[in-house]
Tab-separated table of N, CA and C in Angstrom:
chain	number	residue	atom	x	y	z
E	271	MET	N	66.801	23.416	-94.033
E	271	MET	CA	66.953	22.212	-93.227
E	271	MET	C	68.431	21.859	-93.230
E	272	HIS	N	69.044	21.776	-92.062
E	272	HIS	CA	70.471	21.477	-92.042
E	272	HIS	C	70.725	19.984	-92.231
E	273	THR	N	72.009	19.631	-92.408
E	273	THR	CA	72.395	18.275	-92.801
E	273	THR	C	71.886	17.204	-91.852
E	274	GLN	N	71.995	17.421	-90.542
E	274	GLN	CA	71.554	16.400	-89.582
E	274	GLN	C	70.049	16.174	-89.681
E	275	SER	N	69.271	17.262	-89.792
E	275	SER	CA	67.816	17.129	-89.926
E	275	SER	C	67.458	16.438	-91.232
E	276	ARG	N	68.199	16.809	-92.305
E	276	ARG	CA	67.936	16.218	-93.613
E	276	ARG	C	68.217	14.717	-93.574
E	277	ASN	N	69.321	14.313	-92.948
E	277	ASN	CA	69.643	12.897	-92.830
E	277	ASN	C	68.609	12.162	-91.982
E	278	GLY	N	68.150	12.788	-90.892
E	278	GLY	CA	67.113	12.176	-90.055
E	278	GLY	C	65.830	11.974	-90.828
E	279	PHE	N	65.462	12.959	-91.607
E	279	PHE	CA	64.266	12.865	-92.446
E	279	PHE	C	64.419	11.716	-93.440
E	280	ASN	N	65.542	11.698	-94.141
E	280	ASN	CA	65.784	10.658	-95.147
E	280	ASN	C	65.798	9.268	-94.517
E	281	ASN	N	66.427	9.135	-93.359
E	281	ASN	CA	66.469	7.827	-92.680
E	281	ASN	C	65.076	7.376	-92.265
E	282	GLN	N	64.265	8.301	-91.748
E	282	GLN	CA	62.895	7.954	-91.366
E	282	GLN	C	62.084	7.539	-92.596
E	283	LEU	N	62.290	8.250	-93.690
E	283	LEU	CA	61.575	7.930	-94.924
E	283	LEU	C	61.919	6.517	-95.387
E	284	VAL	N	63.181	6.173	-95.377
E	284	VAL	CA	63.609	4.832	-95.781
E	284	VAL	C	63.003	3.780	-94.855
E	285	THR	N	62.989	4.049	-93.565
E	285	THR	CA	62.419	3.113	-92.589
E	285	THR	C	60.928	2.888	-92.845
E	286	LEU	N	60.236	3.907	-93.327
E	286	LEU	CA	58.790	3.812	-93.559
E	286	LEU	C	58.429	3.140	-94.888
E	287	LEU	N	59.378	2.891	-95.750
E	287	LEU	CA	59.066	2.349	-97.076
E	287	LEU	C	58.217	1.074	-97.057
E	288	PRO	N	58.507	0.081	-96.195
E	288	PRO	CA	57.633	-1.109	-96.197
E	288	PRO	C	56.177	-0.780	-95.850
E	289	ARG	N	55.970	0.131	-94.915
E	289	ARG	CA	54.598	0.509	-94.550
E	289	ARG	C	53.935	1.301	-95.669
E	290	LEU	N	54.707	2.153	-96.340
E	290	LEU	CA	54.165	2.906	-97.469
E	290	LEU	C	53.753	1.957	-98.589
E	291	ARG	N	54.569	0.953	-98.816
E	291	ARG	CA	54.266	-0.043	-99.856
E	291	ARG	C	53.002	-0.813	-99.508
E	292	ARG	N	52.867	-1.200	-98.241
E	292	ARG	CA	51.679	-1.937	-97.817
E	292	ARG	C	50.433	-1.071	-97.993
E	293	PHE	N	50.529	0.203	-97.625
E	293	PHE	CA	49.400	1.120	-97.775
E	293	PHE	C	49.063	1.305	-99.253
E	294	ALA	N	50.071	1.485	-100.084
E	294	ALA	CA	49.857	1.647	-101.518
E	294	ALA	C	49.213	0.399	-102.113
E	295	TYR	N	49.661	-0.768	-101.639
E	295	TYR	CA	49.078	-2.023	-102.124
E	295	TYR	C	47.588	-2.075	-101.793
E	296	ALA	N	47.226	-1.642	-100.595
E	296	ALA	CA	45.814	-1.655	-100.199
E	296	ALA	C	44.992	-0.683	-101.041
E	297	LEU	N	45.577	0.436	-101.413
E	297	LEU	CA	44.843	1.418	-102.202
E	297	LEU	C	44.719	1.023	-103.665
E	298	THR	N	45.676	0.252	-104.170
E	298	THR	CA	45.721	-0.007	-105.604
E	298	THR	C	45.603	-1.476	-105.985
E	299	ALA	N	45.608	-2.372	-105.056
E	299	ALA	CA	45.636	-3.822	-105.291
E	299	ALA	C	46.978	-4.276	-105.841
E	300	GLY	N	48.001	-3.491	-105.623
E	300	GLY	CA	49.366	-3.929	-105.878
E	300	GLY	C	49.892	-3.681	-107.262
E	301	GLY	N	50.984	-4.358	-107.539
E	301	GLY	CA	51.627	-4.261	-108.834
E	301	GLY	C	52.261	-2.914	-109.093
E	302	PRO	N	52.403	-2.575	-110.372
E	302	PRO	CA	53.071	-1.328	-110.756
E	302	PRO	C	52.387	-0.075	-110.206
E	303	ASP	N	51.054	-0.115	-110.075
E	303	ASP	CA	50.346	1.052	-109.537
E	303	ASP	C	50.794	1.360	-108.112
E	304	ALA	N	50.992	0.332	-107.303
E	304	ALA	CA	51.449	0.539	-105.926
E	304	ALA	C	52.857	1.108	-105.910
E	305	ASP	N	53.730	0.555	-106.741
E	305	ASP	CA	55.105	1.058	-106.811
E	305	ASP	C	55.129	2.509	-107.275
E	306	ASP	N	54.311	2.830	-108.264
E	306	ASP	CA	54.245	4.204	-108.763
E	306	ASP	C	53.750	5.158	-107.687
E	307	LEU	N	52.765	4.719	-106.911
E	307	LEU	CA	52.227	5.563	-105.852
E	307	LEU	C	53.269	5.824	-104.772
E	308	VAL	N	54.004	4.802	-104.371
E	308	VAL	CA	55.068	4.977	-103.375
E	308	VAL	C	56.128	5.936	-103.908
E	309	GLN	N	56.523	5.729	-105.158
E	309	GLN	CA	57.546	6.597	-105.740
E	309	GLN	C	57.069	8.043	-105.802
E	310	ALA	N	55.847	8.258	-106.246
E	310	ALA	CA	55.310	9.618	-106.340
E	310	ALA	C	55.231	10.278	-104.966
E	311	ALA	N	54.823	9.512	-103.966
E	311	ALA	CA	54.725	10.062	-102.606
E	311	ALA	C	56.107	10.423	-102.063
E	312	CYS	N	57.074	9.560	-102.306
E	312	CYS	CA	58.446	9.845	-101.842
E	312	CYS	C	59.019	11.063	-102.552
E	313	GLU	N	58.783	11.151	-103.858
E	313	GLU	CA	59.253	12.319	-104.605
E	313	GLU	C	58.625	13.594	-104.066
E	314	ARG	N	57.326	13.548	-103.830
E	314	ARG	CA	56.649	14.734	-103.310
E	314	ARG	C	57.158	15.086	-101.917
E	315	ALA	N	57.326	14.086	-101.075
E	315	ALA	CA	57.819	14.343	-99.716
E	315	ALA	C	59.230	14.937	-99.748
E	316	LEU	N	60.084	14.375	-100.586
E	316	LEU	CA	61.456	14.889	-100.671
E	316	LEU	C	61.498	16.306	-101.235
E	317	SER	N	60.660	16.580	-102.202
E	317	SER	CA	60.653	17.925	-102.789
E	317	SER	C	60.012	18.958	-101.864
E	318	ARG	N	59.239	18.490	-100.897
E	318	ARG	CA	58.540	19.408	-99.988
E	318	ARG	C	58.883	19.152	-98.525
E	319	LYS	N	60.048	18.572	-98.295
E	319	LYS	CA	60.373	18.223	-96.908
E	319	LYS	C	60.486	19.437	-96.006
E	320	ASN	N	60.667	20.624	-96.593
E	320	ASN	CA	60.674	21.838	-95.772
E	320	ASN	C	59.288	22.149	-95.207
E	321	GLN	N	58.230	21.508	-95.739
E	321	GLN	CA	56.870	21.698	-95.225
E	321	GLN	C	56.557	20.780	-94.047
E	322	TRP	N	57.366	19.741	-93.876
E	322	TRP	CA	57.153	18.824	-92.753
E	322	TRP	C	57.678	19.476	-91.493
E	323	ARG	N	56.868	19.448	-90.463
E	323	ARG	CA	57.253	20.053	-89.183
E	323	ARG	C	57.991	19.027	-88.344
E	324	LYS	N	59.240	19.355	-88.032
E	324	LYS	CA	60.035	18.472	-87.185
E	324	LYS	C	59.297	18.254	-85.868
E	325	GLY	N	59.254	17.017	-85.433
E	325	GLY	CA	58.529	16.681	-84.211
E	325	GLY	C	57.139	16.129	-84.492
E	326	SER	N	56.628	16.366	-85.708
E	326	SER	CA	55.337	15.777	-86.067
E	326	SER	C	55.595	14.403	-86.679
E	327	ARG	N	54.548	13.642	-86.833
E	327	ARG	CA	54.692	12.267	-87.315
E	327	ARG	C	54.882	12.241	-88.823
E	328	LEU	N	56.028	11.751	-89.244
E	328	LEU	CA	56.323	11.646	-90.662
E	328	LEU	C	55.400	10.636	-91.338
E	329	ASP	N	55.079	9.547	-90.644
E	329	ASP	CA	54.197	8.542	-91.260
E	329	ASP	C	52.833	9.138	-91.580
E	330	SER	N	52.277	9.927	-90.680
E	330	SER	CA	50.978	10.558	-90.930
E	330	SER	C	51.042	11.465	-92.149
E	331	TRP	N	52.097	12.258	-92.218
E	331	TRP	CA	52.274	13.184	-93.324
E	331	TRP	C	52.380	12.428	-94.652
E	332	LEU	N	53.141	11.330	-94.667
E	332	LEU	CA	53.312	10.546	-95.887
E	332	LEU	C	52.028	9.828	-96.298
E	333	PHE	N	51.290	9.287	-95.332
E	333	PHE	CA	50.023	8.632	-95.665
E	333	PHE	C	49.026	9.646	-96.230
E	334	LYS	N	49.056	10.857	-95.704
E	334	LYS	CA	48.177	11.908	-96.218
E	334	LYS	C	48.566	12.241	-97.666
E	335	ILE	N	49.857	12.369	-97.917
E	335	ILE	CA	50.332	12.617	-99.286
E	335	ILE	C	49.876	11.504	-100.212
E	336	MET	N	50.046	10.254	-99.782
E	336	MET	CA	49.661	9.117	-100.627
E	336	MET	C	48.164	9.103	-100.909
E	337	SER	N	47.368	9.375	-99.888
E	337	SER	CA	45.913	9.386	-100.077
E	337	SER	C	45.504	10.435	-101.090
E	338	ARG	N	46.085	11.619	-100.954
E	338	ARG	CA	45.739	12.700	-101.882
E	338	ARG	C	46.218	12.398	-103.293
E	339	LEU	N	47.421	11.855	-103.419
E	339	LEU	CA	47.920	11.490	-104.745
E	339	LEU	C	47.012	10.454	-105.405
E	340	ARG	N	46.602	9.464	-104.645
E	340	ARG	CA	45.755	8.403	-105.199
E	340	ARG	C	44.415	8.960	-105.643
E	341	ILE	N	43.820	9.797	-104.822
E	341	ILE	CA	42.524	10.388	-105.182
E	341	ILE	C	42.677	11.288	-106.395
E	342	ASP	N	43.740	12.091	-106.435
E	342	ASP	CA	43.977	12.954	-107.596
E	342	ASP	C	44.162	12.135	-108.866
E	343	THR	N	44.914	11.043	-108.769
E	343	THR	CA	45.140	10.179	-109.920
E	343	THR	C	43.839	9.535	-110.366
E	344	TYR	N	43.047	9.082	-109.399
E	344	TYR	CA	41.788	8.415	-109.704
E	344	TYR	C	40.824	9.363	-110.409
E	345	ARG	N	40.843	10.619	-109.988
E	345	ARG	CA	39.930	11.607	-110.563
E	345	ARG	C	40.418	12.161	-111.901
E	346	SER	N	41.675	11.953	-112.198
E	346	SER	CA	42.270	12.486	-113.410
E	346	SER	C	41.545	11.970	-114.646
E	347	LYS	N	41.360	12.839	-115.618
E	347	LYS	CA	40.687	12.449	-116.859
E	347	LYS	C	41.448	11.374	-117.606
E	348	ASP	N	42.760	11.419	-117.516
E	348	ASP	CA	43.597	10.493	-118.272
E	348	ASP	C	43.749	9.134	-117.613
E	349	PHE	N	43.252	8.977	-116.395
E	349	PHE	CA	43.468	7.736	-115.650
E	349	PHE	C	42.561	6.636	-116.183
E	350	LYS	N	43.125	5.478	-116.481
E	350	LYS	CA	42.340	4.317	-116.893
E	350	LYS	C	42.360	3.323	-115.756
E	351	LEU	N	41.196	2.873	-115.390
E	351	LEU	CA	41.107	1.905	-114.312
E	351	LEU	C	41.269	0.496	-114.900
E	352	VAL	N	42.529	0.151	-115.217
E	352	VAL	CA	42.829	-1.146	-115.788
E	352	VAL	C	43.949	-1.762	-114.967
E	353	ARG	N	43.708	-2.936	-114.433
E	353	ARG	CA	44.740	-3.588	-113.624
E	353	ARG	C	44.424	-5.072	-113.553
E	354	GLN	N	45.451	-5.861	-113.480
E	354	GLN	CA	45.267	-7.294	-113.307
E	354	GLN	C	45.769	-7.691	-111.939
E	355	LEU	N	45.054	-8.594	-111.331
E	355	LEU	CA	45.506	-9.130	-110.052
E	355	LEU	C	46.768	-9.939	-110.295
E	356	GLN	N	47.744	-9.770	-109.456
E	356	GLN	CA	48.988	-10.505	-109.640
E	356	GLN	C	48.699	-12.000	-109.596
E	357	ASP	N	49.426	-12.737	-110.456
E	357	ASP	CA	49.229	-14.180	-110.533
E	357	ASP	C	49.501	-14.854	-109.203
E	358	GLU	N	50.543	-14.431	-108.558
E	358	GLU	CA	50.911	-15.066	-107.296
E	358	GLU	C	50.590	-14.147	-106.140
E	359	THR	N	49.620	-14.499	-105.353
E	359	THR	CA	49.322	-13.784	-104.128
E	359	THR	C	50.072	-14.499	-103.026
E	360	THR	N	50.883	-13.754	-102.291
E	360	THR	CA	51.716	-14.397	-101.281
E	360	THR	C	50.978	-14.484	-99.952
E	361	VAL	N	51.162	-15.585	-99.306
E	361	VAL	CA	50.585	-15.828	-97.987
E	361	VAL	C	51.735	-16.195	-97.070
E	362	PRO	N	51.823	-15.544	-95.902
E	362	PRO	CA	52.911	-15.897	-94.993
E	362	PRO	C	52.878	-17.386	-94.645
E	363	ASP	N	54.050	-17.959	-94.432
E	363	ASP	CA	54.150	-19.378	-94.084
E	363	ASP	C	53.725	-19.554	-92.635
E	364	ASN	N	52.509	-20.035	-92.449
E	364	ASN	CA	51.968	-20.242	-91.104
E	364	ASN	C	51.811	-21.719	-90.790
E	365	GLY	N	52.514	-22.562	-91.521
E	365	GLY	CA	52.398	-23.992	-91.296
E	365	GLY	C	51.083	-24.550	-91.802
E	366	LEU	N	50.523	-23.914	-92.831
E	366	LEU	CA	49.252	-24.378	-93.382
E	366	LEU	C	49.466	-25.624	-94.231
E	367	THR	N	48.445	-26.452	-94.284
E	367	THR	CA	48.477	-27.578	-95.209
E	367	THR	C	48.340	-27.009	-96.613
E	368	PRO	N	48.704	-27.766	-97.635
E	368	PRO	CA	48.549	-27.263	-99.009
E	368	PRO	C	47.108	-26.857	-99.327
E	369	GLU	N	46.151	-27.610	-98.829
E	369	GLU	CA	44.740	-27.277	-99.063
E	369	GLU	C	44.366	-25.957	-98.385
E	370	GLU	N	44.841	-25.773	-97.149
E	370	GLU	CA	44.557	-24.528	-96.425
E	370	GLU	C	45.230	-23.337	-97.107
E	371	GLU	N	46.421	-23.557	-97.629
E	371	GLU	CA	47.127	-22.477	-98.320
E	371	GLU	C	46.377	-22.064	-99.583
E	372	VAL	N	45.879	-23.031	-100.333
E	372	VAL	CA	45.102	-22.728	-101.535
E	372	VAL	C	43.841	-21.951	-101.156
E	373	ASP	N	43.145	-22.403	-100.121
E	373	ASP	CA	41.943	-21.706	-99.663
E	373	ASP	C	42.266	-20.280	-99.214
E	374	THR	N	43.374	-20.125	-98.495
E	374	THR	CA	43.771	-18.808	-98.000
E	374	THR	C	44.110	-17.871	-99.151
E	375	LYS	N	44.843	-18.385	-100.142
E	375	LYS	CA	45.185	-17.567	-101.312
E	375	LYS	C	43.932	-17.161	-102.077
E	376	ALA	N	43.007	-18.085	-102.230
E	376	ALA	CA	41.764	-17.782	-102.938
E	376	ALA	C	40.969	-16.712	-102.190
E	377	ARG	N	40.915	-16.831	-100.884
E	377	ARG	CA	40.187	-15.848	-100.064
E	377	ARG	C	40.860	-14.479	-100.129
E	378	LEU	N	42.200	-14.479	-100.102
E	378	LEU	CA	42.946	-13.230	-100.180
E	378	LEU	C	42.709	-12.546	-101.525
E	379	LYS	N	42.723	-13.305	-102.610
E	379	LYS	CA	42.427	-12.727	-103.921
E	379	LYS	C	41.023	-12.144	-103.955
E	380	GLN	N	40.090	-12.847	-103.328
E	380	GLN	CA	38.709	-12.371	-103.272
E	380	GLN	C	38.630	-11.037	-102.520
E	381	VAL	N	39.335	-10.928	-101.418
E	381	VAL	CA	39.336	-9.686	-100.638
E	381	VAL	C	39.990	-8.555	-101.430
E	382	ILE	N	41.104	-8.847	-102.105
E	382	ILE	CA	41.789	-7.827	-102.901
E	382	ILE	C	40.879	-7.318	-104.013
E	383	LEU	N	40.200	-8.237	-104.701
E	383	LEU	CA	39.275	-7.830	-105.757
E	383	LEU	C	38.116	-7.009	-105.199
E	384	ALA	N	37.612	-7.395	-104.047
E	384	ALA	CA	36.518	-6.654	-103.423
E	384	ALA	C	36.981	-5.269	-103.000
E	385	MET	N	38.171	-5.178	-102.412
E	385	MET	CA	38.688	-3.866	-102.000
E	385	MET	C	38.845	-2.948	-103.188
E	386	ASP	N	39.210	-3.510	-104.320
E	386	ASP	CA	39.392	-2.698	-105.519
E	386	ASP	C	38.082	-2.065	-105.977
E	387	GLN	N	36.960	-2.646	-105.598
E	387	GLN	CA	35.661	-2.111	-105.977
E	387	GLN	C	35.181	-1.012	-105.040
E	388	LEU	N	35.852	-0.848	-103.917
E	388	LEU	CA	35.473	0.193	-102.963
E	388	LEU	C	35.945	1.559	-103.448
E	389	SER	N	35.343	2.597	-102.902
E	389	SER	CA	35.784	3.953	-103.241
E	389	SER	C	37.185	4.184	-102.687
E	390	GLU	N	37.852	5.185	-103.210
E	390	GLU	CA	39.204	5.504	-102.742
E	390	GLU	C	39.198	5.846	-101.246
E	391	GLN	N	38.172	6.549	-100.791
E	391	GLN	CA	38.089	6.893	-99.371
E	391	GLN	C	37.914	5.648	-98.512
E	392	ASP	N	37.079	4.715	-98.976
E	392	ASP	CA	36.867	3.480	-98.222
E	392	ASP	C	38.157	2.664	-98.142
E	393	LYS	N	38.897	2.586	-99.253
E	393	LYS	CA	40.167	1.860	-99.253
E	393	LYS	C	41.141	2.481	-98.263
E	394	ALA	N	41.214	3.807	-98.295
E	394	ALA	CA	42.144	4.501	-97.392
E	394	ALA	C	41.760	4.248	-95.935
E	395	MET	N	40.468	4.313	-95.630
E	395	MET	CA	40.009	4.057	-94.257
E	395	MET	C	40.415	2.665	-93.793
E	396	LEU	N	40.068	1.664	-94.607
E	396	LEU	CA	40.378	0.283	-94.244
E	396	LEU	C	41.883	0.061	-94.111
E	397	ALA	N	42.641	0.626	-95.024
E	397	ALA	CA	44.096	0.432	-94.981
E	397	ALA	C	44.705	1.073	-93.739
E	398	LEU	N	44.297	2.290	-93.428
E	398	LEU	CA	44.897	2.975	-92.281
E	398	LEU	C	44.494	2.340	-90.952
E	399	VAL	N	43.219	2.019	-90.807
E	399	VAL	CA	42.745	1.489	-89.522
E	399	VAL	C	43.003	-0.013	-89.400
E	400	CYS	N	42.620	-0.766	-90.408
E	400	CYS	CA	42.686	-2.227	-90.304
E	400	CYS	C	44.062	-2.809	-90.624
E	401	LEU	N	44.769	-2.242	-91.581
E	401	LEU	CA	46.084	-2.778	-91.941
E	401	LEU	C	47.210	-2.125	-91.146
E	402	GLU	N	47.163	-0.805	-91.053
E	402	GLU	CA	48.244	-0.082	-90.380
E	402	GLU	C	48.016	0.073	-88.883
E	403	GLY	N	46.781	-0.114	-88.432
E	403	GLY	CA	46.505	-0.063	-87.004
E	403	GLY	C	46.379	1.332	-86.412
E	404	TYR	N	46.112	2.329	-87.239
E	404	TYR	CA	45.953	3.686	-86.720
E	404	TYR	C	44.610	3.833	-86.017
E	405	SER	N	44.582	4.711	-85.062
E	405	SER	CA	43.338	5.007	-84.361
E	405	SER	C	42.434	5.825	-85.283
E	406	TYR	N	41.162	5.907	-84.912
E	406	TYR	CA	40.230	6.729	-85.682
E	406	TYR	C	40.705	8.179	-85.679
E	407	ARG	N	41.186	8.659	-84.549
E	407	ARG	CA	41.642	10.050	-84.431
E	407	ARG	C	42.824	10.309	-85.365
E	408	ASP	N	43.808	9.400	-85.369
E	408	ASP	CA	44.967	9.574	-86.250
E	408	ASP	C	44.548	9.532	-87.716
E	409	THR	N	43.643	8.629	-88.043
E	409	THR	CA	43.150	8.522	-89.417
E	409	THR	C	42.431	9.799	-89.823
E	410	ALA	N	41.619	10.334	-88.943
E	410	ALA	CA	40.911	11.585	-89.223
E	410	ALA	C	41.898	12.716	-89.483
E	411	THR	N	42.945	12.772	-88.694
E	411	THR	CA	43.963	13.804	-88.869
E	411	THR	C	44.673	13.645	-90.210
E	412	MET	N	45.057	12.413	-90.537
E	412	MET	CA	45.771	12.160	-91.790
E	412	MET	C	44.937	12.515	-93.009
E	413	LEU	N	43.644	12.232	-92.944
E	413	LEU	CA	42.775	12.439	-94.101
E	413	LEU	C	42.026	13.773	-94.054
E	414	ASP	N	42.281	14.564	-93.017
E	414	ASP	CA	41.636	15.878	-92.858
E	414	ASP	C	40.109	15.788	-92.869
E	415	ILE	N	39.579	14.844	-92.092
E	415	ILE	CA	38.133	14.702	-91.973
E	415	ILE	C	37.783	14.526	-90.496
E	416	PRO	N	36.538	14.786	-90.118
E	416	PRO	CA	36.142	14.600	-88.716
E	416	PRO	C	36.189	13.127	-88.301
E	417	ILE	N	36.430	12.882	-87.025
E	417	ILE	CA	36.526	11.516	-86.506
E	417	ILE	C	35.215	10.754	-86.708
E	418	GLY	N	34.094	11.432	-86.597
E	418	GLY	CA	32.796	10.791	-86.822
E	418	GLY	C	32.653	10.286	-88.253
E	419	THR	N	33.226	11.029	-89.189
E	419	THR	CA	33.205	10.608	-90.583
E	419	THR	C	34.035	9.349	-90.767
E	420	VAL	N	35.176	9.289	-90.100
E	420	VAL	CA	36.014	8.083	-90.160
E	420	VAL	C	35.215	6.892	-89.648
E	421	MET	N	34.571	7.064	-88.514
E	421	MET	CA	33.822	5.965	-87.908
E	421	MET	C	32.696	5.483	-88.820
E	422	SER	N	31.932	6.403	-89.373
E	422	SER	CA	30.803	5.988	-90.211
E	422	SER	C	31.273	5.396	-91.539
E	423	ARG	N	32.286	6.012	-92.168
E	423	ARG	CA	32.798	5.471	-93.431
E	423	ARG	C	33.428	4.099	-93.225
E	424	LEU	N	34.146	3.951	-92.129
E	424	LEU	CA	34.785	2.662	-91.856
E	424	LEU	C	33.739	1.575	-91.635
E	425	ALA	N	32.697	1.891	-90.895
E	425	ALA	CA	31.629	0.911	-90.663
E	425	ALA	C	30.979	0.506	-91.986
E	426	ARG	N	30.695	1.497	-92.834
E	426	ARG	CA	30.094	1.188	-94.144
E	426	ARG	C	31.056	0.389	-95.021
E	427	ALA	N	32.332	0.772	-95.012
E	427	ALA	CA	33.327	0.068	-95.832
E	427	ALA	C	33.457	-1.385	-95.392
E	428	ARG	N	33.481	-1.611	-94.088
E	428	ARG	CA	33.580	-2.983	-93.579
E	428	ARG	C	32.372	-3.804	-94.002
E	429	LYS	N	31.170	-3.225	-93.881
E	429	LYS	CA	29.954	-3.939	-94.282
E	429	LYS	C	29.971	-4.275	-95.765
E	430	LYS	N	30.394	-3.301	-96.592
E	430	LYS	CA	30.473	-3.549	-98.039
E	430	LYS	C	31.442	-4.685	-98.334
E	431	LEU	N	32.601	-4.622	-97.700
E	431	LEU	CA	33.626	-5.628	-97.948
E	431	LEU	C	33.155	-7.017	-97.521
E	432	VAL	N	32.548	-7.104	-96.349
E	432	VAL	CA	32.037	-8.391	-95.862
E	432	VAL	C	30.963	-8.925	-96.812
E	433	LYS	N	30.098	-8.050	-97.273
E	433	LYS	CA	29.035	-8.472	-98.195
E	433	LYS	C	29.628	-8.975	-99.519
E	434	MET	N	30.650	-8.289	-100.015
E	434	MET	CA	31.253	-8.683	-101.296
E	434	MET	C	32.000	-10.012	-101.214
E	435	VAL	N	32.605	-10.293	-100.071
E	435	VAL	CA	33.368	-11.540	-99.956
E	435	VAL	C	32.551	-12.659	-99.330
E	436	GLY	N	31.323	-12.358	-98.981
E	436	GLY	CA	30.431	-13.404	-98.485
E	436	GLY	C	30.732	-13.852	-97.079
E	437	GLY	N	31.292	-12.968	-96.281
E	437	GLY	CA	31.599	-13.311	-94.893
E	437	GLY	C	30.413	-13.111	-93.986
E	438	PRO	N	30.544	-13.485	-92.731
E	438	PRO	CA	29.439	-13.303	-91.777
E	438	PRO	C	29.246	-11.826	-91.467
E	439	SER	N	28.027	-11.398	-91.451
E	439	SER	CA	27.703	-10.011	-91.159
E	439	SER	C	27.615	-9.786	-89.658
E	440	ARG	N	28.080	-8.605	-89.213
E	440	ARG	CA	28.030	-8.262	-87.782
E	440	ARG	C	27.075	-7.102	-87.590
E	441	ASP	N	25.804	-7.294	-87.836
E	441	ASP	CA	24.815	-6.216	-87.671
E	441	ASP	C	24.388	-6.048	-86.250
């Protein structure tokens, strides 16, 4: 990879960091685990950037790396599923009253805790489609699964999440 391509790759990677962090947060419920996942994905991408095909979507490639790293870590014998929800859950300033902000933070914590109970595949589906806005087709490509599987897993994941947080069901 020559210098210009290498710089383009590195610049794109830096630009994607906020999205990678958001995806990692959705997969891990945040904190040090999310930071570790982003770092591991960036290290892997940088060490294997010769495997990335110029002209293909770098974000898709990185999300695929992150998904696989998370699943591998989760399946690892040495992995302990121990994590605390961060004390301060941030809510964007939308002009909410203090009461509404407290309710919103409580609801957000509830959703984060519920997402943490989902399988790694369900978390990845919800994060890619609902948080990142990817199409079912793009998600299927990133996760190397059929589009029908994305659709069915996403529907089940949404139902589980709604049931866990006590929201209205859309049957």
